Coordinates of C-alpha atoms in Angstrom, one line a residue:
M1 CA 143.7 9.8 147.8
N2 CA 141.2 7.9 149.8
T3 CA 140.1 4.7 148.1
G4 CA 136.5 5.3 148.9
L5 CA 136.5 8.7 147.4
L6 CA 138.3 7.4 144.3
A7 CA 135.7 4.7 144.0
I8 CA 132.9 7.3 144.1
L9 CA 134.6 9.7 141.7
V10 CA 135.3 7.0 139.1
G11 CA 132.7 4.4 139.9
I12 CA 129.5 6.5 139.8
P13 CA 130.2 8.2 136.4
L14 CA 131.4 4.9 135.0
A15 CA 128.2 3.2 136.2
W16 CA 126.1 5.9 134.5
H17 CA 128.1 5.6 131.3
L18 CA 127.8 1.9 131.1
G19 CA 124.1 2.1 132.1
L20 CA 123.4 4.6 129.3
T21 CA 125.3 2.3 126.8
A22 CA 123.2 -0.6 127.9
V23 CA 119.9 1.4 127.6
A24 CA 120.9 2.5 124.1
Y25 CA 121.7 -1.1 123.1
Y26 CA 118.5 -2.5 124.5
D27 CA 116.3 0.2 123.2
A28 CA 117.8 0.3 119.7
G29 CA 117.0 -3.4 119.2
R30 CA 113.5 -2.8 120.6
V31 CA 112.5 0.2 118.4
G32 CA 114.3 -1.0 115.2
L33 CA 117.4 1.2 115.0
E34 CA 119.7 -1.4 113.4
P35 CA 122.3 -2.5 114.3
P36 CA 122.0 -2.0 118.1
K37 CA 125.7 -2.7 118.5
K38 CA 126.5 0.5 116.4
W39 CA 124.4 2.6 118.8
A40 CA 126.0 1.0 121.8
A41 CA 129.4 1.7 120.3
I42 CA 128.5 5.4 119.6
T43 CA 127.1 5.8 123.1
F44 CA 130.2 4.1 124.6
C45 CA 132.8 6.0 122.6
I46 CA 131.3 9.4 122.9
P47 CA 130.3 9.7 126.6
L48 CA 127.0 11.4 127.3
I49 CA 126.8 13.2 123.9
G50 CA 126.6 9.8 122.2
F51 CA 123.5 9.0 124.1
F52 CA 121.9 12.3 123.1
I53 CA 122.8 11.5 119.5
Y54 CA 121.0 8.2 119.9
L55 CA 117.9 9.9 121.3
F56 CA 117.8 12.4 118.4
E57 CA 118.0 9.6 115.9
R58 CA 115.4 7.7 117.7
S59 CA 113.0 10.6 117.6
E60 CA 113.3 10.6 113.8
L61 CA 111.6 7.2 113.7
S62 CA 108.2 8.7 114.8
Y63 CA 108.2 11.5 112.1
D64 CA 104.9 11.7 110.4
P65 CA 104.9 13.9 107.3
E66 CA 101.1 14.2 107.3
S67 CA 101.2 16.1 110.6
D68 CA 104.2 18.2 109.8
P69 CA 103.1 21.9 109.5
Y70 CA 106.2 22.9 107.6
R71 CA 105.9 20.2 104.9
G72 CA 106.0 21.6 101.4
N73 CA 108.1 24.6 102.5
N74 CA 105.2 26.3 104.1
V75 CA 106.4 28.6 106.8
N76 CA 104.4 30.6 109.3
I77 CA 105.3 34.3 108.9
H78 CA 104.2 37.0 111.3
P79 CA 102.0 39.6 109.5
S80 CA 104.5 42.4 110.4
R81 CA 107.2 40.5 108.5
A82 CA 105.1 39.6 105.4
D83 CA 106.6 42.3 103.2
D84 CA 110.2 41.4 104.0
T85 CA 112.2 39.8 101.2
S86 CA 114.0 36.5 101.8
L87 CA 117.8 36.2 101.5
P88 CA 119.0 34.8 98.2
S89 CA 120.5 31.3 98.3
R90 CA 122.9 29.6 96.0
G91 CA 121.3 29.0 92.6
D92 CA 118.6 31.6 93.3
D93 CA 117.8 33.5 90.0
R94 CA 115.7 36.2 91.7
L95 CA 117.0 39.7 91.7
S96 CA 117.7 41.4 94.9
P97 CA 115.7 44.5 95.8
A98 CA 118.7 46.8 94.9
E99 CA 119.0 45.2 91.5
E100 CA 115.3 45.4 90.6
G101 CA 115.4 49.2 90.4
D102 CA 118.6 49.2 88.2
D103 CA 116.8 47.8 85.1
E104 CA 116.3 51.3 83.6

């Protein structure tokens, strides 16, 4: 294999990988995600996906519960679905629609 081609095929992705690791390390220290070495290690050990994990965790820093429209379990329901019943969850004591009519 040509040395130049090998340098391109290995060098460019490696440079991107190391660059994303450096960005995660620098930015984690700047925004307060401590410790920055942990985020650099995650980004380095899990190529590309680790950087997106870092970005998702970083976005949680700017969460403002006062501006969250779904705070307090309020959900916007379309008027055509207002009469639908919700699926029971674990520990839910409500009767299902089929069981409600069986009380006779």
